[in-house]
């Protein structure tokens, strides 16, 4: 659940999720979040998918480890 996920959020931690609410709560708790585009949470365009991959690559170049 969102509350369970945000309970472990913090500096240097990343959440990739398809629910905007989970991302918002995660970031409010100090983590970085990337919204995974799905038909129910975005306009489901190629631009949204491209933005997802750009954000993902940016975190890697900033030194985050994605496991």
XYZ file of N, CA and C in Angstrom:
201
model
N 0.838 -1.189 0.000
C 0.000 0.000 0.000
C 0.880 1.249 0.000
N 0.278 2.382 -0.265
C 1.019 3.640 -0.315
C 1.656 3.952 1.031
N 0.937 3.738 2.112
C 1.479 4.043 3.436
C 2.667 3.149 3.756
N 2.601 1.892 3.384
C 3.707 0.980 3.614
C 4.921 1.407 2.810
N 4.719 1.774 1.569
C 5.830 2.194 0.717
C 6.473 3.460 1.262
N 5.677 4.467 1.599
C 6.244 5.727 2.062
C 6.920 5.593 3.423
N 6.593 4.556 4.171
C 7.224 4.341 5.474
C 8.709 4.035 5.341
N 9.143 3.538 4.194
C 10.553 3.217 3.992
C 11.239 4.217 3.056
N 10.546 5.287 2.695
C 11.119 6.307 1.820
C 12.182 7.089 2.576
N 13.067 7.684 1.824
C 14.082 8.531 2.432
C 15.090 8.987 1.407
N 16.024 9.772 1.873
C 17.069 10.308 1.019
C 17.816 9.180 0.324
N 17.951 9.295 -0.982
C 18.672 8.298 -1.758
C 17.856 7.091 -2.163
N 16.567 7.091 -1.855
C 15.712 5.958 -2.222
C 14.765 6.373 -3.338
N 14.529 5.450 -4.264
C 13.712 5.727 -5.451
C 12.554 4.745 -5.511
N 11.378 5.253 -5.832
C 10.201 4.415 -6.065
C 9.754 4.601 -7.504
N 9.580 3.505 -8.215
C 8.986 3.520 -9.550
C 7.634 2.854 -9.391
N 6.578 3.606 -9.669
C 5.233 3.110 -9.390
C 4.269 3.646 -10.428
N 3.135 2.992 -10.581
C 2.146 3.422 -11.568
C 0.995 4.208 -10.947
N 1.061 4.487 -9.647
C -0.008 5.263 -9.003
C 0.516 6.620 -8.571
N -0.042 7.704 -9.089
C 0.415 9.038 -8.715
C 0.402 9.274 -7.199
N -0.592 8.765 -6.523
C -0.682 8.951 -5.068
C 0.523 8.335 -4.353
N 0.955 7.150 -4.782
C 2.117 6.521 -4.162
C 3.367 7.371 -4.369
N 3.516 7.937 -5.562
C 4.664 8.791 -5.855
C 4.621 10.040 -4.979
N 3.461 10.665 -4.868
C 3.324 11.874 -4.059
C 3.675 11.607 -2.605
N 3.171 10.525 -2.034
C 3.453 10.206 -0.641
C 4.922 9.835 -0.442
N 5.493 9.138 -1.407
C 6.905 8.756 -1.341
C 7.784 10.013 -1.319
N 7.516 10.938 -2.244
C 8.314 12.156 -2.321
C 8.110 13.035 -1.090
N 6.898 13.060 -0.549
C 6.646 13.827 0.672
C 7.446 13.276 1.846
N 7.775 11.989 1.795
C 8.549 11.351 2.861
C 10.057 11.437 2.610
N 10.456 12.110 1.515
C 11.869 12.342 1.280
C 12.530 11.547 0.183
N 11.795 10.665 -0.486
C 12.377 9.875 -1.573
C 12.165 10.539 -2.918
N 12.703 9.932 -3.951
C 12.470 10.384 -5.325
C 11.551 9.369 -5.984
N 10.589 9.854 -6.744
C 9.633 8.964 -7.391
C 9.562 9.179 -8.882
N 9.325 8.086 -9.590
C 9.104 8.135 -11.034
C 7.777 7.447 -11.309
N 6.882 8.180 -11.954
C 5.588 7.603 -12.307
C 5.737 6.749 -13.554
N 5.405 5.479 -13.434
C 5.428 4.571 -14.579
C 4.136 4.782 -15.360
N 4.227 5.133 -16.640
C 3.016 5.453 -17.395
C 2.148 4.229 -17.688
N 0.897 4.372 -17.340
C -0.120 3.371 -17.638
C -1.320 4.089 -18.241
N -2.173 3.365 -18.908
C -3.323 3.989 -19.569
C -4.236 4.720 -18.598
N -4.267 4.339 -17.338
C -5.175 4.947 -16.359
C -4.543 6.106 -15.594
N -3.256 6.396 -15.775
C -2.654 7.480 -15.013
C -1.983 8.547 -15.875
N -1.974 8.396 -17.176
C -1.387 9.388 -18.070
C -2.223 9.459 -19.335
N -1.802 10.325 -20.210
C -2.471 10.390 -21.510
C -2.039 9.228 -22.393
N -1.116 8.416 -21.874
C -0.644 7.199 -22.548
C -0.083 7.504 -23.928
N 0.749 8.524 -23.970
C 1.388 8.896 -25.229
C 2.844 8.455 -25.214
N 3.453 8.478 -26.366
C 4.873 8.133 -26.420
C 5.702 9.164 -25.664
N 5.223 10.407 -25.570
C 5.923 11.433 -24.802
C 6.000 11.037 -23.324
N 4.912 10.525 -22.770
C 4.910 10.099 -21.370
C 5.890 8.953 -21.159
N 5.930 8.017 -22.072
C 6.882 6.904 -21.956
C 8.316 7.412 -22.073
N 8.561 8.331 -22.998
C 9.900 8.907 -23.143
C 10.315 9.626 -21.876
N 9.417 10.359 -21.252
C 9.709 11.080 -20.009
C 10.074 10.095 -18.902
N 9.388 8.969 -18.836
C 9.706 7.946 -17.842
C 11.153 7.497 -18.000
N 11.544 7.156 -19.221
C 12.908 6.672 -19.450
C 13.945 7.760 -19.222
N 13.635 9.011 -19.541
C 14.552 10.123 -19.279
C 14.764 10.290 -17.773
N 13.698 10.227 -17.000
C 13.812 10.348 -15.541
C 14.612 9.191 -14.964
N 14.385 8.015 -15.477
C 15.093 6.825 -15.019
C 16.595 6.972 -15.286
N 16.953 7.370 -16.492
C 18.360 7.559 -16.855
C 19.009 8.655 -16.018
N 18.263 9.716 -15.729
C 18.800 10.817 -14.931
C 19.180 10.330 -13.535
N 18.341 9.528 -12.920
C 18.653 9.011 -11.593
C 19.906 8.152 -11.607
N 20.081 7.373 -12.645
C 21.279 6.534 -12.752
C 22.521 7.413 -12.884
N 22.456 8.449 -13.710
C 23.628 9.319 -13.869
C 23.896 10.131 -12.609
N 22.889 10.335 -11.766
C 23.084 11.038 -10.491
C 23.669 10.126 -9.422
N 23.829 8.846 -9.760
C 24.460 7.942 -8.820
C 23.525 7.048 -8.034
N 22.225 7.113 -8.328
C 21.294 6.218 -7.651
C 21.471 4.801 -8.177
N 21.388 3.848 -7.293
C 21.439 2.461 -7.710
C 20.015 1.938 -7.805
N 19.651 1.412 -8.928
C 18.324 0.873 -9.158
C 18.446 -0.641 -9.086
N 17.778 -1.238 -8.127
C 17.873 -2.679 -7.929
C 16.587 -3.368 -8.316
